[in-house]
Short mmCIF file of C-alpha atoms in Angstrom, two decimals:
data_model
loop_
_atom_site.label_atom_id
_atom_site.label_comp_id
_atom_site.label_asym_id
_atom_site.label_seq_id
_atom_site.Cartn_x
_atom_site.Cartn_y
_atom_site.Cartn_z
CA MET A 1 9.76 -37.02 -0.95
CA GLU A 2 8.56 -36.08 -4.45
CA SER A 3 6.03 -38.90 -4.36
CA GLY A 4 4.09 -36.82 -1.90
CA PHE A 5 3.15 -34.47 -4.75
CA ARG A 6 1.29 -37.05 -6.92
CA SER A 7 -1.90 -35.60 -8.34
CA ASN A 8 -4.21 -38.61 -8.02
CA ARG A 9 -7.08 -37.49 -5.78
CA GLN A 10 -7.11 -40.65 -3.69
CA GLN A 11 -3.40 -40.29 -3.14
CA LEU A 12 -3.96 -36.71 -2.11
CA ARG A 13 -6.64 -37.74 0.34
CA ARG A 14 -4.20 -40.14 1.95
CA ALA A 15 -1.19 -37.80 1.62
CA LEU A 16 0.78 -37.25 4.77
CA CYS A 17 2.64 -34.32 6.27
CA TYR A 18 6.06 -35.95 6.57
CA SER A 19 9.32 -34.89 8.09
CA ASN A 20 12.49 -36.49 6.77
CA ASP A 21 12.78 -38.82 9.74
CA GLY A 22 10.20 -40.98 7.97
CA ARG A 23 7.71 -40.70 10.81
CA ARG A 24 4.07 -40.14 9.94
CA GLN A 25 3.02 -36.69 11.11
CA ALA A 26 -0.60 -36.19 10.02
CA ALA A 27 -3.22 -37.04 7.41
CA SER A 28 -4.20 -34.53 4.75
CA PRO A 29 -5.52 -32.00 4.03
CA SER A 30 -2.28 -30.75 5.53
CA VAL A 31 -0.72 -27.35 6.09
CA ILE A 32 2.65 -26.14 7.37
CA VAL A 33 2.56 -22.86 9.27
CA ILE A 34 5.88 -21.00 9.32
CA GLY A 35 6.24 -18.69 12.30
CA GLY A 36 4.90 -19.02 15.83
CA GLY A 37 3.89 -15.42 16.44
CA VAL A 38 0.28 -14.35 16.96
CA ALA A 39 -0.52 -14.58 13.23
CA GLY A 40 0.97 -18.06 12.83
CA VAL A 41 -0.60 -19.47 15.99
CA ALA A 42 -3.99 -17.97 15.07
CA ALA A 43 -3.81 -19.53 11.59
CA ALA A 44 -2.74 -22.90 12.96
CA ARG A 45 -5.52 -22.84 15.56
CA ALA A 46 -8.19 -22.05 12.95
CA LEU A 47 -7.06 -24.77 10.53
CA HIS A 48 -6.67 -27.34 13.31
CA ASP A 49 -10.23 -26.60 14.42
CA ALA A 50 -11.33 -27.02 10.78
CA SER A 51 -9.98 -30.62 10.89
CA PHE A 52 -6.81 -29.86 8.92
CA GLN A 53 -3.58 -31.54 9.92
CA VAL A 54 -1.24 -28.73 10.89
CA VAL A 55 2.40 -28.53 11.90
CA LEU A 56 3.76 -25.19 13.10
CA LEU A 57 7.48 -24.46 12.69
CA GLU A 58 9.03 -21.80 14.94
CA SER A 59 12.70 -20.80 14.94
CA ARG A 60 12.76 -19.68 18.56
CA ASP A 61 12.53 -21.88 21.65
CA ARG A 62 9.23 -20.21 22.53
CA LEU A 63 5.98 -19.08 20.93
CA GLY A 64 4.75 -15.51 20.57
CA GLY A 65 7.30 -14.01 18.19
CA ARG A 66 7.52 -10.27 18.78
CA VAL A 67 4.94 -10.68 21.53
CA HIS A 68 7.12 -11.77 24.45
CA THR A 69 6.17 -11.95 28.11
CA ASP A 70 9.17 -12.17 30.45
CA PHE A 71 8.90 -13.41 34.05
CA SER A 72 12.44 -12.58 35.21
CA PHE A 73 11.12 -10.03 37.70
CA GLY A 74 8.80 -12.61 39.26
CA PHE A 75 5.78 -11.18 37.45
CA PRO A 76 4.85 -10.74 33.75
CA VAL A 77 6.42 -7.91 31.76
CA ASP A 78 5.71 -7.65 28.03
CA LEU A 79 8.83 -6.73 26.08
CA GLY A 80 6.92 -6.65 22.82
CA ALA A 81 3.36 -5.44 22.38
CA SER A 82 1.86 -3.03 25.10
CA CYS A 83 -2.46 10.97 31.08
CA TYR A 84 1.30 11.59 31.12
CA ALA A 85 3.69 14.00 32.89
CA LEU A 86 6.44 15.79 30.96
CA PHE A 87 9.70 17.08 32.41
CA ASP A 88 12.56 19.16 31.05
CA MET A 89 16.22 18.14 31.32
CA ASP A 90 16.54 20.00 34.63
CA GLY A 91 13.85 17.91 36.29
CA ASN A 92 11.16 20.60 36.16
CA GLN A 93 7.67 19.40 35.31
CA VAL A 94 6.13 21.06 32.28
CA PRO A 95 2.85 22.77 33.17
CA GLN A 96 -0.06 20.67 32.01
CA GLU A 97 -1.64 23.72 30.42
CA LEU A 98 1.38 24.08 28.12
CA VAL A 99 1.38 20.36 27.32
CA SER A 100 -2.28 20.57 26.26
CA LYS A 101 -1.75 23.77 24.29
CA VAL A 102 1.20 22.33 22.35
CA GLY A 103 -0.83 19.17 21.78
CA GLU A 104 -3.47 21.30 20.06
CA THR A 105 -0.75 22.93 17.95
CA PHE A 106 0.56 19.51 16.96
CA GLU A 107 -2.94 18.52 15.83
CA ARG A 108 -3.14 21.75 13.81
CA ILE A 109 0.20 20.98 12.14
CA LEU A 110 -1.03 17.50 11.18
CA GLN A 111 -4.19 19.03 9.72
CA GLU A 112 -2.09 21.43 7.65
CA THR A 113 0.03 18.54 6.35
CA GLU A 114 -3.18 17.17 4.85
CA LYS A 115 -3.34 20.25 2.63
CA VAL A 116 0.29 19.70 1.63
CA ARG A 117 -0.51 16.09 0.75
CA LEU A 118 -3.34 17.17 -1.54
CA GLU A 119 -1.23 19.80 -3.29
CA TYR A 120 1.84 17.70 -4.05
CA SER A 121 1.64 14.76 -6.45
CA GLU A 122 4.89 13.27 -5.22
CA ASP A 123 5.21 11.77 -1.77
CA MET A 124 7.47 13.23 0.91
CA SER A 125 8.36 12.54 4.52
CA ILE A 126 6.33 13.77 7.47
CA ILE A 127 9.20 16.00 8.57
CA SER A 128 9.41 17.60 5.09
CA ALA A 129 5.70 18.36 5.25
CA PHE A 130 6.20 19.93 8.69
CA SER A 131 8.84 22.24 7.19
CA ILE A 132 6.42 23.41 4.48
CA VAL A 133 3.73 24.05 7.10
CA PHE A 134 6.15 26.11 9.21
CA GLU A 135 7.09 28.22 6.16
CA ARG A 136 3.43 28.90 5.41
CA ILE A 137 2.31 29.49 8.99
CA PRO A 138 5.30 30.79 10.98
CA GLU A 139 3.30 31.05 14.23
CA LEU A 140 3.19 27.24 14.37
CA ARG A 141 6.98 27.19 14.68
CA LEU A 142 7.29 27.17 18.47
CA GLU A 143 10.24 28.27 20.56
CA GLY A 144 11.73 27.56 23.97
CA LEU A 145 9.99 25.02 26.18
CA ALA A 146 7.00 24.83 23.84
CA HIS A 147 9.32 23.76 21.00
CA LYS A 148 10.73 21.00 23.21
CA VAL A 149 7.23 19.76 24.03
CA LEU A 150 6.39 19.75 20.31
CA GLN A 151 9.48 17.61 19.71
CA TRP A 152 8.19 15.19 22.35
CA TYR A 153 4.91 14.82 20.46
CA LEU A 154 6.93 14.11 17.32
CA CYS A 155 8.97 11.57 19.32
CA ARG A 156 5.75 9.80 20.32
CA MET A 157 4.67 9.75 16.67
CA GLU A 158 7.99 8.19 15.70
CA GLY A 159 7.50 5.62 18.44
CA TRP A 160 4.11 4.68 16.99
CA PHE A 161 5.78 3.83 13.66
CA ALA A 162 9.09 2.67 15.20
CA ALA A 163 10.80 4.91 12.66
CA ASP A 164 12.23 8.41 12.26
CA ALA A 165 9.97 11.12 10.89
CA ASP A 166 12.21 11.69 7.88
CA THR A 167 11.41 8.18 6.62
CA ILE A 168 7.64 8.09 7.28
CA SER A 169 5.37 8.62 4.27
CA LEU A 170 3.14 11.69 4.23
CA LYS A 171 0.79 9.99 1.76
CA SER A 172 0.16 6.91 3.88
CA TRP A 173 1.01 7.60 7.54
CA ASP A 174 -2.63 7.86 8.64
CA GLN A 175 -4.08 4.93 6.66
CA GLU A 176 -4.27 2.63 9.68
CA GLU A 177 -7.71 2.23 11.25
CA LEU A 178 -8.23 2.44 15.01
CA LEU A 179 -10.55 -0.10 16.55
CA PRO A 180 -13.38 1.04 18.82
CA GLY A 181 -13.03 0.33 22.51
CA GLY A 182 -9.98 2.45 23.32
CA HIS A 183 -6.53 1.34 24.40
CA GLY A 184 -5.81 -1.43 26.86
CA LEU A 185 -2.85 -2.99 28.64
CA MET A 186 -2.45 -6.75 29.08
CA VAL A 187 -1.68 -6.69 32.80
CA ARG A 188 -0.93 -10.44 32.86
CA GLY A 189 0.97 -10.29 29.58
CA TYR A 190 0.15 -11.90 26.24
CA LEU A 191 1.43 -15.34 27.19
CA PRO A 192 -1.98 -16.67 28.37
CA VAL A 193 -3.49 -15.66 25.02
CA VAL A 194 -0.73 -17.33 23.02
CA ASN A 195 -0.85 -20.50 25.15
CA THR A 196 -4.62 -20.77 24.78
CA LEU A 197 -4.41 -20.46 20.99
CA ALA A 198 -1.58 -23.01 20.87
CA LYS A 199 -3.21 -25.67 23.05
CA GLY A 200 -3.21 -29.07 21.32
CA LEU A 201 -1.28 -27.95 18.22
CA ASP A 202 1.69 -29.79 16.70
CA ILE A 203 4.41 -27.22 17.34
CA ARG A 204 8.10 -27.67 16.51
CA LEU A 205 10.25 -25.13 18.34
CA GLY A 206 13.85 -24.54 17.27
CA HIS A 207 12.94 -25.16 13.61
CA ARG A 208 14.25 -22.19 11.61
CA VAL A 209 12.91 -22.44 8.05
CA THR A 210 15.52 -21.85 5.34
CA ARG A 211 13.84 -23.07 2.13
CA ILE A 212 10.31 -23.33 0.76
CA VAL A 213 9.70 -25.25 -2.46
CA ARG A 214 6.24 -25.07 -3.99
CA HIS A 215 4.80 -27.43 -6.59
CA TYR A 216 1.42 -27.28 -8.27
CA ASN A 217 -0.08 -29.60 -5.66
CA GLY A 218 2.09 -29.25 -2.56
CA VAL A 219 4.95 -27.60 -0.70
CA LYS A 220 8.21 -28.81 0.79
CA VAL A 221 9.73 -26.89 3.68
CA SER A 222 13.31 -27.36 4.86
CA THR A 223 14.72 -26.20 8.18
CA GLU A 224 18.18 -25.26 9.40
CA ASN A 225 18.43 -28.41 11.51
CA GLY A 226 18.13 -30.63 8.43
CA ARG A 227 14.46 -31.56 8.70
CA THR A 228 12.06 -31.50 5.74
CA PHE A 229 8.27 -31.23 5.89
CA VAL A 230 5.76 -31.83 3.08
CA ALA A 231 2.14 -30.67 2.94
CA ASP A 232 -0.62 -29.49 0.63
CA ALA A 233 0.02 -25.82 1.42
CA ALA A 234 1.95 -23.49 3.71
CA ILE A 235 1.20 -20.27 5.56
CA VAL A 236 4.19 -17.95 5.80
CA ALA A 237 3.86 -15.89 8.97
CA ALA A 238 7.53 -14.94 9.30
CA PRO A 239 8.27 -11.31 10.27
CA LEU A 240 8.80 -8.76 7.50
CA GLY A 241 12.39 -8.21 8.66
CA VAL A 242 13.16 -11.91 8.16
CA LEU A 243 11.61 -11.88 4.68
CA LYS A 244 13.66 -8.79 3.81
CA SER A 245 16.88 -10.50 4.91
CA ARG A 246 16.29 -13.33 2.41
CA ALA A 247 16.94 -15.82 5.20
CA ILE A 248 14.23 -17.98 3.57
CA THR A 249 14.80 -19.12 -0.02
CA PHE A 250 11.69 -19.56 -2.15
CA GLU A 251 11.76 -22.00 -5.08
CA PRO A 252 10.64 -20.99 -7.58
CA LYS A 253 11.32 -17.43 -6.51
CA LEU A 254 8.40 -15.24 -5.55
CA PRO A 255 6.82 -13.06 -8.28
CA ASP A 256 8.33 -9.62 -8.81
CA TRP A 257 5.26 -7.87 -7.37
CA LYS A 258 5.60 -9.88 -4.16
CA GLU A 259 9.32 -9.20 -3.93
CA LYS A 260 8.65 -5.50 -4.43
CA ALA A 261 6.16 -5.47 -1.55
CA ILE A 262 8.75 -7.09 0.71
CA ASN A 263 11.47 -4.69 -0.41
CA ASP A 264 9.46 -1.45 -0.27
CA LEU A 265 7.57 -1.84 3.01
CA GLY A 266 9.48 -0.32 5.90
CA VAL A 267 10.30 -2.18 9.10
CA GLY A 268 11.09 -0.05 12.13
CA ILE A 269 12.59 -0.63 15.54
CA GLU A 270 11.13 0.19 18.92
CA ASN A 271 12.71 -1.46 21.93
CA LYS A 272 11.78 -1.71 25.58
CA ILE A 273 14.09 -1.37 28.54
CA ALA A 274 12.18 -2.41 31.66
CA LEU A 275 13.57 -1.05 34.93
CA HIS A 276 12.37 -2.72 38.16
CA PHE A 277 12.71 -0.60 41.31
CA ASP A 278 12.32 -1.48 44.98
CA LYS A 279 9.81 1.33 45.46
CA VAL A 280 7.75 3.84 43.50
CA PHE A 281 9.12 7.39 43.43
CA TRP A 282 7.37 8.79 40.34
CA PRO A 283 3.96 10.40 39.66
CA ASN A 284 0.95 8.13 39.13
CA VAL A 285 0.59 8.87 35.40
CA GLU A 286 0.57 6.62 32.33
CA PHE A 287 3.69 8.16 30.75
CA LEU A 288 6.69 10.06 32.04
CA GLY A 289 8.15 12.15 29.22
CA VAL A 290 11.47 13.94 28.72
CA VAL A 291 11.27 16.99 26.44
CA ALA A 292 14.31 18.21 24.49
CA GLU A 293 15.44 20.23 21.46
CA THR A 294 15.14 17.29 19.04
CA SER A 295 12.88 14.26 18.86
CA TYR A 296 16.00 12.07 19.01
CA SER A 297 16.83 13.45 22.45
CA CYS A 298 13.27 13.19 23.74
CA SER A 299 12.16 10.04 25.51
CA TYR A 300 9.32 8.51 27.45
CA PHE A 301 8.70 5.87 30.10
CA LEU A 302 5.58 3.71 30.37
CA ASN A 303 4.48 3.44 34.01
CA LEU A 304 3.46 -0.17 34.64
CA HIS A 305 2.71 0.56 38.28
CA LYS A 306 -0.41 2.49 37.34
CA ALA A 307 -1.98 -0.59 35.71
CA THR A 308 -0.28 -3.55 37.40
CA GLY A 309 0.85 -2.39 40.83
CA HIS A 310 4.46 -3.42 40.09
CA SER A 311 7.20 -0.80 40.50
CA VAL A 312 8.38 -0.91 36.87
CA LEU A 313 9.09 1.82 34.33
CA VAL A 314 9.62 0.89 30.68
CA TYR A 315 11.86 3.11 28.57
CA MET A 316 10.82 2.96 24.89
CA PRO A 317 13.36 4.24 22.33
CA ALA A 318 12.47 4.09 18.63
CA GLY A 319 14.03 4.70 15.24
CA GLN A 320 17.70 5.71 15.11
CA LEU A 321 17.91 6.00 18.89
CA ALA A 322 16.76 2.38 19.23
CA LYS A 323 19.39 1.31 16.68
CA ASP A 324 22.11 3.16 18.57
CA ILE A 325 21.10 1.65 21.90
CA GLU A 326 21.07 -1.86 20.40
CA LYS A 327 24.84 -1.50 19.90
CA MET A 328 25.25 -1.30 23.67
CA SER A 329 25.43 -4.14 26.17
CA ASP A 330 22.28 -4.78 28.21
CA GLU A 331 23.93 -3.21 31.25
CA ALA A 332 24.94 -0.10 29.31
CA ALA A 333 21.46 0.18 27.74
CA ALA A 334 19.77 -0.07 31.14
CA ASN A 335 22.17 2.54 32.54
CA PHE A 336 21.43 4.84 29.58
CA ALA A 337 17.69 4.57 30.30
CA PHE A 338 18.26 5.22 34.00
CA LEU A 339 20.30 8.33 33.23
CA GLN A 340 17.38 9.66 31.16
CA LEU A 341 15.15 9.08 34.18
CA LYS A 342 17.61 10.82 36.52
CA LYS A 343 17.41 13.92 34.34
CA ILE A 344 13.75 14.37 35.23
CA LEU A 345 13.74 12.73 38.66
CA PRO A 346 17.15 13.48 40.24
CA GLU A 347 16.30 11.56 43.42
CA ALA A 348 15.53 8.34 41.52
CA SER A 349 16.93 5.21 43.13
CA ALA A 350 18.86 2.71 40.99
CA PRO A 351 16.88 -0.22 39.53
CA ILE A 352 17.23 -3.61 41.20
CA GLN A 353 16.64 -5.50 37.91
CA TYR A 354 16.39 -4.71 34.23
CA LEU A 355 15.30 -6.32 30.95
CA VAL A 356 16.34 -5.17 27.48
CA SER A 357 14.80 -6.13 24.13
CA HIS A 358 16.80 -6.29 20.87
CA TRP A 359 14.14 -6.57 18.16
CA GLY A 360 16.32 -5.01 15.47
CA SER A 361 19.29 -7.36 15.84
CA ASP A 362 17.34 -10.49 16.86
CA ILE A 363 17.82 -12.93 13.95
CA ASN A 364 14.26 -14.16 14.47
CA SER A 365 12.64 -10.74 13.98
CA LEU A 366 15.12 -8.19 12.49
CA GLY A 367 12.77 -5.35 13.36
CA SER A 368 9.71 -4.48 15.41
CA TYR A 369 6.90 -3.80 12.96
CA SER A 370 6.11 -2.36 9.54
CA TYR A 371 5.41 1.20 8.42
CA ASP A 372 4.81 3.15 5.19
CA THR A 373 8.01 4.53 3.69
CA VAL A 374 8.25 7.64 1.52
CA GLY A 375 7.30 7.14 -2.12
CA ASN A 376 5.54 3.80 -1.69
CA SER A 377 1.87 2.93 -1.79
CA HIS A 378 -0.11 1.71 1.22
CA ASP A 379 -1.45 -1.15 -0.93
CA LEU A 380 1.91 -2.92 -0.45
CA TYR A 381 0.37 -4.47 2.67
CA GLU A 382 -2.33 -6.08 0.56
CA ARG A 383 0.19 -7.26 -2.03
CA LEU A 384 2.20 -8.92 0.70
CA ARG A 385 -0.95 -10.70 1.90
CA ILE A 386 -2.08 -12.07 -1.51
CA PRO A 387 -1.35 -15.82 -1.87
CA VAL A 388 1.11 -17.20 -4.40
CA ASP A 389 -0.15 -20.58 -5.61
CA ASN A 390 -0.36 -22.69 -2.44
CA LEU A 391 1.62 -20.25 -0.29
CA PHE A 392 -0.40 -17.97 1.97
CA PHE A 393 0.93 -14.99 3.91
CA ALA A 394 0.01 -13.61 7.32
CA GLY A 395 1.37 -11.19 9.92
CA GLU A 396 1.03 -7.56 10.92
CA ALA A 397 2.81 -6.48 7.69
CA THR A 398 0.00 -8.06 5.64
CA SER A 399 -2.74 -6.08 7.40
CA THR A 400 -4.00 -3.11 5.39
CA ASN A 401 -6.14 -1.73 8.19
CA TYR A 402 -4.13 -2.59 11.32
CA PRO A 403 -0.43 -2.84 10.41
CA GLY A 404 2.08 -2.97 13.24
CA SER A 405 -0.44 -4.29 15.75
CA VAL A 406 -1.26 -7.51 17.56
CA HIS A 407 -4.86 -7.46 16.36
CA GLY A 408 -3.59 -6.94 12.80
CA ALA A 409 -1.42 -10.04 13.12
CA PHE A 410 -4.27 -12.06 14.61
CA SER A 411 -6.83 -11.06 11.98
CA THR A 412 -4.51 -11.81 9.06
CA GLY A 413 -3.74 -15.21 10.56
CA LEU A 414 -7.45 -16.01 10.43
CA MET A 415 -7.74 -14.63 6.88
CA ALA A 416 -4.81 -16.71 5.64
CA ALA A 417 -6.26 -19.81 7.30
CA GLU A 418 -9.61 -19.32 5.59
CA ASP A 419 -8.02 -18.64 2.19
CA CYS A 420 -5.89 -21.76 2.62
CA ARG A 421 -8.84 -23.91 3.70
CA MET A 422 -10.94 -22.93 0.71
CA ARG A 423 -8.08 -23.34 -1.77
CA VAL A 424 -7.09 -26.80 -0.54
CA LEU A 425 -10.64 -28.12 -0.22
CA GLU A 426 -11.50 -26.75 -3.67
CA ARG A 427 -8.62 -28.72 -5.12
CA TYR A 428 -9.85 -31.82 -3.32
CA GLY A 429 -13.37 -31.27 -4.60
CA GLU A 430 -14.65 -31.11 -1.02
CA LEU A 431 -15.48 -27.41 -0.73
CA ASP A 432 -19.03 -26.81 0.52
CA LEU A 433 -19.97 -23.31 -0.56
CA PHE A 434 -22.80 -23.28 1.97
CA GLN A 435 -20.56 -24.19 4.89
CA PRO A 436 -19.99 -21.25 7.26
CA VAL A 437 -16.52 -19.81 7.12
CA MET A 438 -14.25 -20.59 10.03
CA GLY A 439 -15.34 -18.78 13.14
CA GLU A 440 -18.69 -17.64 11.68
CA GLU A 441 -20.54 -19.84 14.13
CA ALA A 442 -18.82 -18.17 17.08
CA SER A 443 -19.96 -14.94 18.65
CA VAL A 444 -18.33 -11.84 17.22
CA SER A 445 -16.38 -9.64 19.63
CA VAL A 446 -14.67 -6.30 19.11
CA PRO A 447 -11.08 -6.48 20.36
CA LEU A 448 -9.41 -3.68 22.24
CA LEU A 449 -6.64 -1.79 20.50
CA ILE A 450 -4.16 -3.40 22.88
CA SER A 451 -0.78 -2.40 21.54
CA ARG A 452 1.66 -2.18 18.73
CA MET A 453 3.78 -5.26 18.23
#
């Protein structure tokens, strides 16, 4: 296999992307893409369309990664990426006037935390900043039902980061940019998008990568099933949780600054428990919320019926609650979610089907998406993205502007593909500086902010 790394330019031009079965896979310039999520598929699509020979290795038996559309109910339900009514534990709906008023208070608290951020040189958690604000402005410390509604807003914030408020960085929590165009819901699921991007690509499912060896003019990638692939370069689009677990060995090891980015970025958990009912018995709102004394005890349900017409509610626990629920069986988790629903809608009928995600314990993800942890800089996302020799990195955790999102994963896949294309062609002496970058010829569109991962 080492002969594939010879430096003679003519040999490089004729170099092949081999697997260890001796079968010719593709002519160079060649790239191995590791990870079949949105970032990996986007990168593979872009390089394939740029006349590179690409092989995509995915550990699962499906594409999409943490974007997963399930059809068990007979219609698409996304278990990954994706006006509300709030109720107390006795099933009484919270007056909308109070919900709006507390929402304004929550915005005021966040504004006050900005002052705390400017005053303190050291970072702290969001919840610590809240405590300082409450000490300075006691009237913002709500009581009774208003306090419970405030906890629900905090619960929603924790869901956005898939992490508890005591671990979220005050310095960096608001560094993400929001795209214009508002929020949207993929009513047919993400699968059509993934399948369109993947059409015509050389995709190897069930190939879990365990080792990546880089040389000055090529890479060798080994998989758990004993296969080996050789190419000019590789794009690593594995989830941050997988990189943190050290399930993939890099030889030589990654630089310390890259390792630090992997270690210090946070990866949170938000799961989805989809409950399918035989009829609709809930209000026609986007979210049904349960208010409580603590954010841990609060919860919310996404109403798919409003957008899709299907009688499905999706319970969405995050942070420590999501970790605790992952220890349960699917049946117990679905029953837990249903009991939360019964607290606010006592007449709720039992679900006829259920689906439960396990992003935190799934060996192929080991988490939902990234977030800024206390004491660490937001530029860790950029450090994780920066190439190392002929290794390029993509995924939501490499997006400085849109971490944790599908569009962040997609955009970094395209960025990694372009960086890889230029680096490889430069080495070959074939780079045309006047050639438009990949995708420049196509019309530019502004994507909706569809969902977190």
